[in-house]
Amino acid sequence: RMFPRWIENSIYGAGSSPVTDGKAVYLTVDGEYEAGKQSRVIAHSARTGHELWTKTPGFARNGYVTPIIYHDGPIKLLLTITSKTLVGYDAADGAVAWRLTVPVHQPVPSPIVENGRLYVTGGISGGHTAAYKLRPDPARVRAPSPHSSRRGITAVAAQSAQ
């Protein structure tokens, strides 16, 4: 049994697809508003299936996006979008490397990265489309407060439906 029982007890299941870097399998499971469940970001060993780490980010809710793996120099990040938050998790331990508030509710499409830009789109109640320039953090120091951190990302263009 690879994934824990709480995924099976979710209203919609995992809500995203697992991704792997060959060493670990990563999964984001946002708690649904209707169920009052806690969101989780999880890493399992690709070889043994054992849990490597799990995090419960209090800001994550109602997102169904499969994360993508992005290499920021020596740091591997999981990039995803959840309701109202674009976030980069450190794949080594699940810590929030940065997060940015965005006007998206219940996102489904996965972000993509090309030529140093992160593209996001989707969400119900109007939707949101944006491009962000990813900036490597040469100091590799996390901002003191992930709640307002923009370290590592700059908005290039954004459009929300009216």
mmCIF file of C-alpha atoms in Angstrom:
data_model
loop_
_atom_site.group_PDB
_atom_site.id
_atom_site.type_symbol
_atom_site.label_atom_id
_atom_site.label_comp_id
_atom_site.label_asym_id
_atom_site.label_seq_id
_atom_site.Cartn_x
_atom_site.Cartn_y
_atom_site.Cartn_z
ATOM 1 C CA ARG A 1 0.000 0.000 0.000
ATOM 2 C CA MET A 2 1.763 3.132 -1.251
ATOM 3 C CA PHE A 3 -0.428 5.972 -0.028
ATOM 4 C CA PRO A 4 -2.075 6.381 3.372
ATOM 5 C CA ARG A 5 -5.741 5.894 4.160
ATOM 6 C CA TRP A 6 -6.535 9.602 4.467
ATOM 7 C CA ILE A 7 -6.279 9.918 0.652
ATOM 8 C CA GLU A 8 -8.938 7.235 0.266
ATOM 9 C CA ASN A 9 -11.140 9.067 2.775
ATOM 10 C CA SER A 10 -10.991 12.329 0.812
ATOM 11 C CA ILE A 11 -14.128 13.423 -1.054
ATOM 12 C CA TYR A 12 -12.299 13.584 -4.405
ATOM 13 C CA GLY A 13 -9.298 11.345 -3.770
ATOM 14 C CA ALA A 14 -5.805 12.744 -4.195
ATOM 15 C CA GLY A 15 -6.931 15.450 -6.641
ATOM 16 C CA SER A 16 -3.511 15.560 -8.331
ATOM 17 C CA SER A 17 -1.165 13.097 -9.980
ATOM 18 C CA PRO A 18 2.048 11.996 -8.306
ATOM 19 C CA VAL A 19 5.345 13.192 -9.824
ATOM 20 C CA THR A 20 8.780 11.645 -9.449
ATOM 21 C CA ASP A 21 12.406 12.599 -9.847
ATOM 22 C CA GLY A 22 13.435 8.928 -9.821
ATOM 23 C CA LYS A 23 14.393 8.972 -6.138
ATOM 24 C CA ALA A 24 11.153 10.171 -4.579
ATOM 25 C CA VAL A 25 7.456 10.299 -5.462
ATOM 26 C CA TYR A 26 5.742 13.578 -4.555
ATOM 27 C CA LEU A 27 2.047 14.204 -4.097
ATOM 28 C CA THR A 28 0.045 17.264 -3.124
ATOM 29 C CA VAL A 29 -3.385 16.701 -1.621
ATOM 30 C CA ASP A 30 -5.343 19.844 -0.891
ATOM 31 C CA GLY A 31 -8.098 19.494 1.679
ATOM 32 C CA GLU A 32 -11.542 20.196 0.327
ATOM 33 C CA TYR A 33 -13.613 22.917 1.894
ATOM 34 C CA GLU A 34 -16.621 20.582 2.111
ATOM 35 C CA ALA A 35 -14.711 17.928 4.016
ATOM 36 C CA GLY A 36 -12.811 20.204 6.369
ATOM 37 C CA LYS A 37 -9.706 18.053 5.784
ATOM 38 C CA GLN A 38 -6.121 19.248 6.240
ATOM 39 C CA SER A 39 -3.989 19.635 3.090
ATOM 40 C CA ARG A 40 -0.751 17.669 2.748
ATOM 41 C CA VAL A 41 2.398 17.604 0.659
ATOM 42 C CA ILE A 42 4.107 14.222 0.804
ATOM 43 C CA ALA A 43 7.300 12.560 -0.418
ATOM 44 C CA HIS A 44 7.725 8.783 -0.561
ATOM 45 C CA SER A 45 10.834 6.821 -1.469
ATOM 46 C CA ALA A 46 10.487 5.649 -5.086
ATOM 47 C CA ARG A 47 12.434 2.506 -4.172
ATOM 48 C CA THR A 48 10.719 1.412 -0.946
ATOM 49 C CA GLY A 49 7.478 3.382 -0.814
ATOM 50 C CA HIS A 50 8.277 4.583 2.705
ATOM 51 C CA GLU A 51 7.266 8.097 3.604
ATOM 52 C CA LEU A 52 10.235 10.480 3.567
ATOM 53 C CA TRP A 53 8.344 13.525 4.850
ATOM 54 C CA THR A 54 4.905 15.068 5.037
ATOM 55 C CA LYS A 55 3.884 18.691 5.540
ATOM 56 C CA THR A 56 0.492 20.216 6.306
ATOM 57 C CA PRO A 57 0.503 23.767 4.889
ATOM 58 C CA GLY A 58 -2.356 25.658 6.525
ATOM 59 C CA PHE A 59 -2.798 27.987 3.532
ATOM 60 C CA ALA A 60 -3.373 25.185 0.973
ATOM 61 C CA ARG A 61 -6.994 24.348 0.150
ATOM 62 C CA ASN A 62 -9.184 23.417 -2.820
ATOM 63 C CA GLY A 63 -6.412 22.933 -5.393
ATOM 64 C CA TYR A 64 -6.228 20.009 -7.793
ATOM 65 C CA VAL A 65 -2.959 20.806 -9.529
ATOM 66 C CA THR A 66 -0.242 18.252 -10.189
ATOM 67 C CA PRO A 67 3.036 19.844 -9.037
ATOM 68 C CA ILE A 68 6.052 20.176 -11.303
ATOM 69 C CA ILE A 69 9.695 19.679 -10.388
ATOM 70 C CA TYR A 70 11.953 22.669 -10.979
ATOM 71 C CA HIS A 71 15.707 22.810 -10.357
ATOM 72 C CA ASP A 72 16.764 26.143 -8.841
ATOM 73 C CA GLY A 73 20.517 25.579 -8.925
ATOM 74 C CA PRO A 74 21.252 22.901 -6.322
ATOM 75 C CA ILE A 75 17.763 23.180 -4.814
ATOM 76 C CA LYS A 76 14.942 21.078 -6.226
ATOM 77 C CA LEU A 77 11.516 22.697 -5.870
ATOM 78 C CA LEU A 78 7.969 21.406 -6.242
ATOM 79 C CA LEU A 79 5.975 24.198 -7.864
ATOM 80 C CA THR A 80 2.200 24.193 -7.567
ATOM 81 C CA ILE A 81 -0.801 26.426 -7.190
ATOM 82 C CA THR A 82 -3.542 26.088 -4.609
ATOM 83 C CA SER A 83 -6.488 28.373 -3.945
ATOM 84 C CA LYS A 84 -5.067 31.888 -3.771
ATOM 85 C CA THR A 85 -1.427 30.768 -3.467
ATOM 86 C CA LEU A 86 1.385 30.000 -5.892
ATOM 87 C CA VAL A 87 4.007 28.084 -3.937
ATOM 88 C CA GLY A 88 7.463 26.537 -4.216
ATOM 89 C CA TYR A 89 8.197 23.710 -1.787
ATOM 90 C CA ASP A 90 11.746 22.492 -1.156
ATOM 91 C CA ALA A 91 11.665 18.887 -2.401
ATOM 92 C CA ALA A 92 14.294 17.846 0.162
ATOM 93 C CA ASP A 93 12.072 18.438 3.187
ATOM 94 C CA GLY A 94 8.760 20.023 2.077
ATOM 95 C CA ALA A 95 9.560 23.427 3.575
ATOM 96 C CA VAL A 96 7.982 26.427 1.857
ATOM 97 C CA ALA A 97 10.788 28.079 -0.147
ATOM 98 C CA TRP A 98 8.487 30.904 -1.295
ATOM 99 C CA ARG A 99 4.824 31.663 -1.814
ATOM 100 C CA LEU A 100 2.846 34.333 -3.567
ATOM 101 C CA THR A 101 -0.816 35.290 -3.253
ATOM 102 C CA VAL A 102 -2.683 34.979 -6.574
ATOM 103 C CA PRO A 103 -6.369 35.506 -7.493
ATOM 104 C CA VAL A 104 -7.124 31.850 -8.237
ATOM 105 C CA HIS A 105 -9.794 29.672 -6.656
ATOM 106 C CA GLN A 106 -9.893 25.878 -7.166
ATOM 107 C CA PRO A 107 -7.103 25.608 -9.759
ATOM 108 C CA VAL A 108 -6.789 22.439 -11.855
ATOM 109 C CA PRO A 109 -4.232 22.983 -14.696
ATOM 110 C CA SER A 110 -0.606 22.391 -13.764
ATOM 111 C CA PRO A 111 1.883 25.217 -14.135
ATOM 112 C CA ILE A 112 4.652 24.908 -16.714
ATOM 113 C CA VAL A 113 8.191 26.279 -16.783
ATOM 114 C CA GLU A 114 10.012 27.300 -19.928
ATOM 115 C CA ASN A 115 13.074 29.535 -20.350
ATOM 116 C CA GLY A 116 13.037 30.627 -16.715
ATOM 117 C CA ARG A 117 9.366 31.608 -16.741
ATOM 118 C CA LEU A 118 6.569 29.968 -14.778
ATOM 119 C CA TYR A 119 3.168 30.022 -16.495
ATOM 120 C CA VAL A 120 -0.051 29.475 -14.554
ATOM 121 C CA THR A 121 -3.673 29.509 -15.602
ATOM 122 C CA GLY A 122 -7.031 28.299 -14.395
ATOM 123 C CA GLY A 123 -9.390 28.497 -11.519
ATOM 124 C CA ILE A 124 -13.138 28.869 -11.244
ATOM 125 C CA SER A 125 -15.055 32.115 -10.715
ATOM 126 C CA GLY A 126 -13.218 34.093 -13.364
ATOM 127 C CA GLY A 127 -9.870 32.380 -13.713
ATOM 128 C CA HIS A 128 -6.374 33.810 -13.837
ATOM 129 C CA THR A 129 -3.498 33.627 -16.326
ATOM 130 C CA ALA A 130 0.001 34.832 -15.489
ATOM 131 C CA ALA A 131 3.680 34.505 -16.302
ATOM 132 C CA TYR A 132 6.343 34.818 -13.622
ATOM 133 C CA LYS A 133 10.099 35.101 -14.021
ATOM 134 C CA LEU A 134 11.889 32.645 -11.748
ATOM 135 C CA ARG A 135 14.965 34.198 -10.162
ATOM 136 C CA PRO A 136 17.577 31.886 -8.672
ATOM 137 C CA ASP A 137 18.404 32.808 -5.107
ATOM 138 C CA PRO A 138 22.226 32.905 -5.049
ATOM 139 C CA ALA A 139 22.344 33.153 -1.258
ATOM 140 C CA ARG A 140 20.050 30.108 -0.932
ATOM 141 C CA VAL A 141 18.528 31.768 2.118
ATOM 142 C CA ARG A 142 14.812 31.507 2.775
ATOM 143 C CA ALA A 143 12.953 34.716 3.462
ATOM 144 C CA PRO A 144 12.099 35.156 7.150
ATOM 145 C CA SER A 145 8.357 35.035 6.549
ATOM 146 C CA PRO A 146 7.035 32.691 3.843
ATOM 147 C CA HIS A 147 3.642 34.397 4.167
ATOM 148 C CA SER A 148 4.839 37.454 2.283
ATOM 149 C CA SER A 149 7.925 36.122 0.515
ATOM 150 C CA ARG A 150 8.496 36.872 -3.136
ATOM 151 C CA ARG A 151 12.090 35.668 -3.058
ATOM 152 C CA GLY A 152 12.757 33.703 -6.210
ATOM 153 C CA ILE A 153 9.801 34.952 -8.268
ATOM 154 C CA THR A 154 8.760 38.126 -10.072
ATOM 155 C CA ALA A 155 5.437 38.743 -11.805
ATOM 156 C CA VAL A 156 5.951 39.386 -15.507
ATOM 157 C CA ALA A 157 2.368 39.573 -16.732
ATOM 158 C CA ALA A 158 -0.978 38.636 -15.254
ATOM 159 C CA GLN A 159 -4.589 38.775 -16.375
ATOM 160 C CA SER A 160 -7.710 37.848 -14.423
ATOM 161 C CA ALA A 161 -11.081 37.370 -16.085
ATOM 162 C CA GLN A 162 -13.685 39.975 -15.203
#
